[in-house]
Amino acid sequence: MRVLRVIASMDPKYGGPCQGLRSSIPESAKLGMENEVVCLNDPSAGFLDKDDFIIHALGEGKGPWNYNPDLLPWLLSNILKYDVVIVHGLWQYYSYAVKLAFSKLKSNEKTSSGKFQPLPALYVMPHGMLDPYFQKAKGRRLKAIRNWIYWKLVEGRLINSAKAVLFTCEEELRLARESFRPYKPAKEINIGYGIVSPPEFNVNMDKAFANVCNLVEPSPYMLFLSRINEKKGIDLLILAYLRIEKESNIPIAKLVIAGPGLETDYGKKMRVLASESKNIIFLGMITGDAKWGAFYGCEAFVLPSHQENFGIAVVEALACGKPVLISNKINIWQEIIDCKAGLISTDNLTSITEMLSAWVLMSNENKKQMEKNALKCFEINFEIEQSVKRMAEAIFEQ
């Protein structure tokens, strides 16, 4: 079965959906799915050479809509070669181009030889982009109005015409029903989501992390690893950390904040905010051994995000046997609670402060047990094989 994945970008710095594809495509090949990707990246981009599956990079899109005039002609010429098309993500030109291509091809479902050739089955995987947060968040009023209009004209038609909408977890599926009307997908399927197990720890990981971080061993630290973005709740994390550091008599581990975006206005504000403490360390984006060294070396992973569909970095931390301190706006929070694999807060300063305090005050024995629970949580819920099997089952039913 030939499957075409349509996505905005395969650039690793955007994480999320493209990282999910890199995890799931090799695994799905074992189940008879021959996957190809079409994306809006420069075909000469270095990160494209590292993948073992076919990627059709058509060039960078333009503007906030990510428009690329070459995408629609490519789809019209190639889409009938596939049995299944899966659109990953919403709200940009590529999802509109897929809907337009299907509409054009549907009006002429005969080949030049006159033989009938059915269209491939169409699926949409929103990756959290139907979350009501984006319609309610402060500062997004104009974008929310724009999204309503766009939903009526484009995105709603795509969702409601797809064979099924695929979700990464039950919470994402539930929340997607709250944002827009009419919302009438033919079918909703929670296929889950997962990652490939991380490489086993080795000393090179410690060395690589030490090269990018000036921690003095054996200083314990908590790790934030994600984009430096307002949505991630970094300001609240820093304020909560400063409050505990000033008001508590109990030593608190250092806080390492790693990820792309330090050069943005928001990133610069966060560095100024954290300047009151010598124990908050900022790094840029870290990858490879340095990234895994950061995970394996931390005592806990922390992400008090205002919205997170899945949180791949959260799952990576679990896979490394690390407890996670997260907000209940990360859609896999219930799985964390069920496995006793971390602590959960709401996304406000008081609750985040209480969560960090609870971790600081927790006994070493309980922390060690939570480490074991974290690894079990990954194995039960987030290993890649499970989600790929569920996706294959959904697609093979067509």
Tab-separated table of C-alpha atoms in Angstrom:
chain	number	residue	atom	x	y	z
A	1	MET	CA	0.000	0.000	0.000
A	2	ARG	CA	1.420	3.353	-1.063
A	3	VAL	CA	0.853	6.220	1.356
A	4	LEU	CA	1.534	9.912	0.725
A	5	ARG	CA	2.112	12.103	3.777
A	6	VAL	CA	1.543	15.833	3.163
A	7	ILE	CA	3.197	18.145	5.673
A	8	ALA	CA	4.349	21.759	5.843
A	9	SER	CA	7.968	21.103	6.774
A	10	MET	CA	10.388	18.308	7.629
A	11	ASP	CA	12.790	20.701	9.353
A	12	PRO	CA	13.642	19.149	12.758
A	13	LYS	CA	13.585	22.546	14.456
A	14	TYR	CA	9.790	22.489	14.179
A	15	GLY	CA	9.636	19.170	16.061
A	16	GLY	CA	6.197	17.620	16.543
A	17	PRO	CA	4.637	16.294	13.332
A	18	CYS	CA	7.843	15.912	11.323
A	19	GLN	CA	9.538	14.156	14.202
A	20	GLY	CA	6.528	11.863	14.451
A	21	LEU	CA	6.860	10.960	10.777
A	22	ARG	CA	10.517	10.127	11.217
A	23	SER	CA	9.567	7.769	14.035
A	24	SER	CA	6.525	6.139	12.454
A	25	ILE	CA	7.440	5.720	8.785
A	26	PRO	CA	10.238	3.141	9.270
A	27	GLU	CA	8.008	1.168	11.627
A	28	SER	CA	5.004	1.304	9.283
A	29	ALA	CA	7.143	-0.090	6.466
A	30	LYS	CA	7.278	-3.345	8.439
A	31	LEU	CA	3.482	-3.542	8.104
A	32	GLY	CA	3.405	-3.120	4.336
A	33	MET	CA	3.000	0.654	4.123
A	34	GLU	CA	5.230	2.281	1.518
A	35	ASN	CA	5.406	5.907	2.647
A	36	GLU	CA	6.489	9.020	0.774
A	37	VAL	CA	6.406	12.618	1.983
A	38	VAL	CA	5.734	15.843	0.120
A	39	CYS	CA	6.730	19.014	1.957
A	40	LEU	CA	7.529	22.690	1.459
A	41	ASN	CA	11.267	22.704	2.091
A	42	ASP	CA	14.283	23.663	0.052
A	43	PRO	CA	15.304	20.404	-1.701
A	44	SER	CA	18.954	21.175	-0.905
A	45	ALA	CA	18.314	21.385	2.872
A	46	GLY	CA	20.848	19.256	4.702
A	47	PHE	CA	18.365	17.673	7.088
A	48	LEU	CA	16.609	15.928	4.167
A	49	ASP	CA	19.631	13.720	3.450
A	50	LYS	CA	19.325	11.879	6.755
A	51	ASP	CA	16.030	10.106	6.041
A	52	ASP	CA	15.715	6.657	4.459
A	53	PHE	CA	12.303	7.290	2.900
A	54	ILE	CA	11.394	9.341	-0.167
A	55	ILE	CA	10.785	13.042	0.431
A	56	HIS	CA	9.520	15.310	-2.341
A	57	ALA	CA	10.696	18.761	-1.270
A	58	LEU	CA	9.099	21.366	-3.534
A	59	GLY	CA	10.757	24.496	-2.184
A	60	GLU	CA	9.950	26.913	0.609
A	61	GLY	CA	6.469	28.358	0.877
A	62	LYS	CA	5.890	32.104	0.979
A	63	GLY	CA	4.190	34.227	3.588
A	64	PRO	CA	2.198	33.179	6.663
A	65	TRP	CA	0.027	30.892	4.509
A	66	ASN	CA	3.156	29.066	3.320
A	67	TYR	CA	2.007	29.313	-0.297
A	68	ASN	CA	3.903	27.335	-2.920
A	69	PRO	CA	2.615	27.429	-6.540
A	70	ASP	CA	4.297	24.118	-7.346
A	71	LEU	CA	2.363	22.059	-4.828
A	72	LEU	CA	-1.042	21.836	-6.527
A	73	PRO	CA	0.371	20.829	-9.950
A	74	TRP	CA	2.526	18.199	-8.227
A	75	LEU	CA	-0.497	16.795	-6.405
A	76	LEU	CA	-2.605	16.694	-9.551
A	77	SER	CA	0.154	14.822	-11.380
A	78	ASN	CA	1.001	12.361	-8.638
A	79	ILE	CA	-1.848	11.852	-6.192
A	80	LEU	CA	-3.441	8.954	-8.112
A	81	LYS	CA	-0.252	6.927	-7.652
A	82	TYR	CA	-1.107	6.458	-3.996
A	83	ASP	CA	-3.698	4.393	-2.152
A	84	VAL	CA	-3.865	6.722	0.847
A	85	VAL	CA	-3.172	10.418	1.440
A	86	ILE	CA	-2.686	11.707	4.992
A	87	VAL	CA	-2.604	15.451	5.648
A	88	HIS	CA	-0.524	16.274	8.732
A	89	GLY	CA	-1.589	19.588	10.239
A	90	LEU	CA	-3.943	22.390	9.202
A	91	TRP	CA	-4.328	26.120	8.554
A	92	GLN	CA	-1.776	26.521	5.761
A	93	TYR	CA	-1.809	26.299	1.985
A	94	TYR	CA	-0.810	22.645	1.779
A	95	SER	CA	-4.057	21.390	3.361
A	96	TYR	CA	-6.078	23.613	1.013
A	97	ALA	CA	-4.061	22.348	-1.967
A	98	VAL	CA	-4.907	18.739	-1.052
A	99	LYS	CA	-8.624	19.514	-0.816
A	100	LEU	CA	-8.488	21.398	-4.126
A	101	ALA	CA	-6.603	18.561	-5.831
A	102	PHE	CA	-9.177	16.017	-4.653
A	103	SER	CA	-12.015	18.222	-5.882
A	104	LYS	CA	-10.444	18.637	-9.318
A	105	LEU	CA	-9.633	14.954	-9.692
A	106	LYS	CA	-13.050	13.883	-8.473
A	107	SER	CA	-14.670	15.793	-11.322
A	108	ASN	CA	-12.621	13.748	-13.782
A	109	GLU	CA	-12.127	10.285	-12.315
A	110	LYS	CA	-11.257	8.654	-15.610
A	111	THR	CA	-7.734	8.298	-16.921
A	112	SER	CA	-6.776	9.202	-20.481
A	113	SER	CA	-7.414	5.568	-21.440
A	114	GLY	CA	-10.995	5.877	-20.230
A	115	LYS	CA	-10.584	3.462	-17.344
A	116	PHE	CA	-12.017	4.418	-13.984
A	117	GLN	CA	-9.397	5.138	-11.328
A	118	PRO	CA	-10.713	5.848	-7.852
A	119	LEU	CA	-9.233	8.563	-5.691
A	120	PRO	CA	-7.026	7.523	-2.777
A	121	ALA	CA	-8.521	7.428	0.691
A	122	LEU	CA	-8.071	10.799	2.408
A	123	TYR	CA	-7.218	11.101	6.115
A	124	VAL	CA	-6.407	14.174	8.204
A	125	MET	CA	-4.216	14.209	11.307
A	126	PRO	CA	-4.595	17.638	12.971
A	127	HIS	CA	-1.758	17.247	15.514
A	128	GLY	CA	-3.591	19.396	18.041
A	129	MET	CA	-4.425	22.202	15.614
A	130	LEU	CA	-8.141	21.953	16.424
A	131	ASP	CA	-7.512	22.600	20.106
A	132	PRO	CA	-9.845	25.329	21.495
A	133	TYR	CA	-6.805	27.019	23.064
A	134	PHE	CA	-6.021	28.644	19.739
A	135	GLN	CA	-9.481	30.224	19.632
A	136	LYS	CA	-9.469	31.416	23.243
A	137	ALA	CA	-5.901	32.437	24.045
A	138	LYS	CA	-5.198	36.079	24.845
A	139	GLY	CA	-3.644	37.942	21.965
A	140	ARG	CA	-5.185	35.633	19.345
A	141	ARG	CA	-8.521	37.395	18.848
A	142	LEU	CA	-7.864	38.399	15.232
A	143	LYS	CA	-6.362	34.995	14.460
A	144	ALA	CA	-9.405	33.329	16.001
A	145	ILE	CA	-11.725	35.315	13.731
A	146	ARG	CA	-9.513	34.458	10.760
A	147	ASN	CA	-9.674	30.774	11.695
A	148	TRP	CA	-13.473	30.842	11.853
A	149	ILE	CA	-13.650	32.280	8.347
A	150	TYR	CA	-11.045	29.852	7.063
A	151	TRP	CA	-12.881	26.950	8.691
A	152	LYS	CA	-16.082	27.849	6.864
A	153	LEU	CA	-14.376	28.237	3.510
A	154	VAL	CA	-11.645	25.596	3.552
A	155	GLU	CA	-10.631	23.593	6.597
A	156	GLY	CA	-14.095	22.456	7.669
A	157	ARG	CA	-14.712	21.046	4.210
A	158	LEU	CA	-11.451	19.127	4.345
A	159	ILE	CA	-12.172	17.681	7.791
A	160	ASN	CA	-15.761	16.756	6.997
A	161	SER	CA	-14.917	15.161	3.640
A	162	ALA	CA	-12.039	12.999	4.888
A	163	LYS	CA	-12.559	9.287	5.410
A	164	ALA	CA	-11.440	9.756	9.019
A	165	VAL	CA	-9.685	12.208	11.303
A	166	LEU	CA	-6.764	10.654	13.177
A	167	PHE	CA	-5.826	11.773	16.696
A	168	THR	CA	-2.761	11.263	18.859
A	169	CYS	CA	-4.662	10.774	22.132
A	170	GLU	CA	-8.191	10.684	23.532
A	171	GLU	CA	-7.934	14.189	24.998
A	172	GLU	CA	-7.065	15.671	21.605
A	173	LEU	CA	-10.060	13.893	20.062
A	174	ARG	CA	-12.371	15.263	22.756
A	175	LEU	CA	-11.088	18.837	22.540
A	176	ALA	CA	-11.342	18.917	18.739
A	177	ARG	CA	-15.126	18.768	19.041
A	178	GLU	CA	-15.280	22.101	20.902
A	179	SER	CA	-13.720	24.607	18.501
A	180	PHE	CA	-15.693	24.847	15.260
A	181	ARG	CA	-19.088	24.238	13.677
A	182	PRO	CA	-20.107	22.407	11.610
A	183	TYR	CA	-17.740	19.694	12.790
A	184	LYS	CA	-18.972	16.443	11.284
A	185	PRO	CA	-16.077	14.128	10.424
A	186	ALA	CA	-17.091	10.791	8.952
A	187	LYS	CA	-15.054	9.042	11.623
A	188	GLU	CA	-12.786	9.934	14.543
A	189	ILE	CA	-9.996	7.511	15.425
A	190	ASN	CA	-7.571	7.755	18.331
A	191	ILE	CA	-4.554	5.965	16.894
A	192	GLY	CA	-2.256	7.159	19.650
A	193	TYR	CA	1.265	8.399	19.088
A	194	GLY	CA	4.697	7.247	20.025
A	195	ILE	CA	8.423	7.472	19.543
A	196	VAL	CA	11.243	5.084	18.862
A	197	SER	CA	12.989	4.061	22.063
A	198	PRO	CA	15.961	6.362	22.699
A	199	PRO	CA	19.510	5.082	22.380
A	200	GLU	CA	20.887	3.466	25.514
A	201	PHE	CA	22.894	5.754	27.741
A	202	ASN	CA	26.636	6.000	27.159
A	203	VAL	CA	29.375	8.268	28.506
A	204	ASN	CA	29.644	10.142	25.209
A	205	MET	CA	26.210	11.594	25.913
A	206	ASP	CA	27.423	13.054	29.200
A	207	LYS	CA	30.469	14.496	27.468
A	208	ALA	CA	28.421	15.990	24.631
A	209	PHE	CA	26.031	17.646	27.059
A	210	ALA	CA	28.929	18.927	29.176
A	211	ASN	CA	30.350	20.584	26.053
A	212	VAL	CA	27.245	22.727	25.644
A	213	CYS	CA	26.367	23.244	29.299
A	214	ASN	CA	28.595	24.686	32.022
A	215	LEU	CA	27.102	22.658	34.851
A	216	VAL	CA	29.603	21.782	37.557
A	217	GLU	CA	29.252	18.103	38.373
A	218	PRO	CA	27.507	16.629	40.225
A	219	SER	CA	25.004	19.500	40.205
A	220	PRO	CA	21.442	18.158	39.851
A	221	TYR	CA	19.187	19.943	37.389
A	222	MET	CA	15.656	19.984	36.028
A	223	LEU	CA	15.344	20.127	32.262
A	224	PHE	CA	13.064	22.174	30.033
A	225	LEU	CA	13.606	21.187	26.397
A	226	SER	CA	11.260	22.694	23.837
A	227	ARG	CA	10.815	25.783	21.677
A	228	ILE	CA	11.365	29.071	23.516
A	229	ASN	CA	7.843	30.265	22.911
A	230	GLU	CA	5.144	32.038	24.923
A	231	LYS	CA	2.842	29.021	24.599
A	232	LYS	CA	5.262	26.882	26.588
A	233	GLY	CA	4.746	28.771	29.864
A	234	ILE	CA	8.458	29.513	30.325
A	235	ASP	CA	7.760	32.830	32.038
A	236	LEU	CA	5.648	31.086	34.674
A	237	LEU	CA	8.285	28.382	35.107
A	238	ILE	CA	11.005	30.975	35.710
A	239	LEU	CA	8.858	32.999	38.115
A	240	ALA	CA	7.910	29.852	40.046
A	241	TYR	CA	11.559	28.808	40.233
A	242	LEU	CA	12.642	32.253	41.475
A	243	ARG	CA	9.906	32.236	44.096
A	244	ILE	CA	10.994	28.868	45.492
A	245	GLU	CA	14.651	29.834	45.370
A	246	LYS	CA	13.981	33.012	47.370
A	247	GLU	CA	11.376	31.737	49.818
A	248	SER	CA	12.328	28.104	50.475
A	249	ASN	CA	15.049	26.919	52.818
A	250	ILE	CA	15.353	23.669	50.861
A	251	PRO	CA	17.919	23.651	48.025
A	252	ILE	CA	16.408	23.388	44.565
A	253	ALA	CA	18.132	21.803	41.580
A	254	LYS	CA	19.349	24.071	38.806
A	255	LEU	CA	17.039	24.735	35.872
A	256	VAL	CA	18.345	24.123	32.344
A	257	ILE	CA	16.246	25.692	29.584
A	258	ALA	CA	17.164	24.339	26.150
A	259	GLY	CA	15.594	24.821	22.740
A	260	PRO	CA	15.439	27.045	19.662
A	261	GLY	CA	14.172	30.611	19.964
A	262	LEU	CA	16.606	32.340	22.318
A	263	GLU	CA	17.240	34.975	19.670
A	264	THR	CA	13.552	35.991	19.493
A	265	ASP	CA	12.123	38.923	21.438
A	266	TYR	CA	10.424	36.490	23.775
A	267	GLY	CA	13.638	34.532	24.268
A	268	LYS	CA	15.509	37.713	25.162
A	269	LYS	CA	12.796	38.685	27.673
A	270	MET	CA	13.083	35.271	29.330
A	271	ARG	CA	16.827	35.675	29.773
A	272	VAL	CA	16.304	39.049	31.411
A	273	LEU	CA	13.582	37.586	33.645
A	274	ALA	CA	15.872	34.765	34.747
A	275	SER	CA	18.879	37.011	35.356
A	276	GLU	CA	18.045	37.226	39.066
A	277	SER	CA	19.278	33.650	39.486
A	278	LYS	CA	22.651	32.114	38.729
A	279	ASN	CA	21.031	28.704	38.711
A	280	ILE	CA	18.941	29.121	35.547
A	281	ILE	CA	20.987	28.104	32.523
A	282	PHE	CA	19.919	28.810	28.934
A	283	LEU	CA	21.061	26.702	26.011
A	284	GLY	CA	20.101	26.866	22.375
A	285	MET	CA	18.768	23.915	20.424
A	286	ILE	CA	20.607	20.707	21.324
A	287	THR	CA	20.539	17.501	19.311
A	288	GLY	CA	22.103	14.056	19.146
A	289	ASP	CA	24.236	12.902	22.061
A	290	ALA	CA	23.967	16.301	23.775
A	291	LYS	CA	20.180	16.064	23.780
A	292	TRP	CA	20.143	12.524	25.156
A	293	GLY	CA	22.799	13.452	27.679
A	294	ALA	CA	20.519	16.243	28.889
A	295	PHE	CA	17.602	13.838	29.287
A	296	TYR	CA	19.528	11.061	31.005
A	297	GLY	CA	21.331	13.476	33.312
A	298	CYS	CA	18.353	15.457	34.604
A	299	GLU	CA	16.440	14.601	37.750
A	300	ALA	CA	13.107	15.603	36.176
A	301	PHE	CA	11.713	17.066	32.974
A	302	VAL	CA	9.476	20.137	33.252
A	303	LEU	CA	7.049	21.649	30.722
A	304	PRO	CA	4.215	23.851	32.086
A	305	SER	CA	2.784	24.535	28.627
A	306	HIS	CA	-0.463	26.406	27.972
A	307	GLN	CA	-1.236	23.971	25.148
A	308	GLU	CA	0.484	20.856	23.905
A	309	ASN	CA	-1.175	18.278	21.740
A	310	PHE	CA	1.147	15.443	22.692
A	311	GLY	CA	4.536	16.655	23.796
A	312	ILE	CA	7.161	14.439	22.172
A	313	ALA	CA	9.848	15.759	24.525
A	314	VAL	CA	7.659	14.679	27.467
A	315	VAL	CA	7.563	11.146	26.080
A	316	GLU	CA	11.305	11.190	25.377
A	317	ALA	CA	11.867	12.026	29.029
A	318	LEU	CA	9.632	9.145	30.112
A	319	ALA	CA	11.544	6.813	27.804
A	320	CYS	CA	14.746	7.826	29.576
A	321	GLY	CA	13.151	6.967	32.920
A	322	LYS	CA	12.657	10.562	34.027
A	323	PRO	CA	9.628	11.875	35.931
A	324	VAL	CA	7.790	14.692	34.168
A	325	LEU	CA	6.428	17.861	35.772
A	326	ILE	CA	3.841	19.168	33.335
A	327	SER	CA	0.616	21.158	33.083
A	328	ASN	CA	-2.767	19.617	32.469
A	329	LYS	CA	-2.854	21.472	29.158
A	330	ILE	CA	-0.572	18.800	27.720
A	331	ASN	CA	-3.020	16.286	26.343
A	332	ILE	CA	-1.301	13.158	27.684
A	333	TRP	CA	-1.446	14.344	31.308
A	334	GLN	CA	-4.009	11.688	32.245
A	335	GLU	CA	-1.686	8.884	31.149
A	336	ILE	CA	1.030	10.412	33.344
A	337	ILE	CA	-1.297	10.524	36.352
A	338	ASP	CA	-2.540	6.976	35.794
A	339	CYS	CA	1.029	5.655	35.833
A	340	LYS	CA	2.185	7.918	38.702
A	341	ALA	CA	5.002	8.985	36.381
A	342	GLY	CA	5.108	12.666	37.311
A	343	LEU	CA	3.333	15.659	38.811
A	344	ILE	CA	0.606	17.740	37.176
A	345	SER	CA	-0.239	21.428	37.588
A	346	THR	CA	-2.608	23.864	35.956
A	347	ASP	CA	-0.994	26.538	33.785
A	348	ASN	CA	-0.818	29.351	36.326
A	349	LEU	CA	1.937	30.624	38.605
A	350	THR	CA	0.509	29.386	41.900
A	351	SER	CA	-0.078	25.855	40.665
A	352	ILE	CA	3.301	25.585	38.934
A	353	THR	CA	5.029	26.833	42.089
A	354	GLU	CA	3.189	24.214	44.134
A	355	MET	CA	4.192	21.492	41.674
A	356	LEU	CA	7.886	22.436	41.799
A	357	SER	CA	7.725	22.666	45.590
A	358	ALA	CA	6.182	19.203	45.794
A	359	TRP	CA	9.040	17.834	43.711
A	360	VAL	CA	11.680	19.573	45.828
A	361	LEU	CA	10.132	18.175	49.011
A	362	MET	CA	9.644	14.656	47.673
A	363	SER	CA	11.780	11.957	49.276
A	364	ASN	CA	14.568	10.347	47.266
A	365	GLU	CA	12.797	7.010	47.646
A	366	ASN	CA	9.628	8.358	46.050
A	367	LYS	CA	11.613	10.023	43.275
A	368	LYS	CA	13.316	6.716	42.472
A	369	GLN	CA	9.946	4.973	42.326
A	370	MET	CA	8.636	7.674	40.016
A	371	GLU	CA	11.603	7.063	37.701
A	372	LYS	CA	10.564	3.415	37.410
A	373	ASN	CA	6.974	4.452	36.819
A	374	ALA	CA	8.084	6.853	34.070
A	375	LEU	CA	9.734	4.098	32.062
A	376	LYS	CA	6.713	1.824	32.508
A	377	CYS	CA	4.436	4.653	31.376
A	378	PHE	CA	6.413	4.926	28.155
A	379	GLU	CA	6.370	1.197	27.537
A	380	ILE	CA	2.634	0.894	28.152
A	381	ASN	CA	1.418	3.977	26.295
A	382	PHE	CA	3.939	5.479	23.915
A	383	GLU	CA	6.120	2.924	22.172
A	384	ILE	CA	5.903	3.568	18.456
A	385	GLU	CA	4.807	0.051	17.486
A	386	GLN	CA	1.405	0.458	19.118
A	387	SER	CA	0.382	3.675	17.384
A	388	VAL	CA	1.664	2.490	14.001
A	389	LYS	CA	-0.363	-0.713	14.294
A	390	ARG	CA	-3.482	1.304	15.110
A	391	MET	CA	-2.883	3.565	12.119
A	392	ALA	CA	-2.362	0.567	9.848
A	393	GLU	CA	-5.556	-1.033	11.109
A	394	ALA	CA	-7.490	2.158	10.400
A	395	ILE	CA	-6.081	2.478	6.889
A	396	PHE	CA	-6.300	-1.181	5.923
A	397	GLU	CA	-10.014	-1.119	6.759
A	398	GLN	CA	-10.688	1.047	3.712
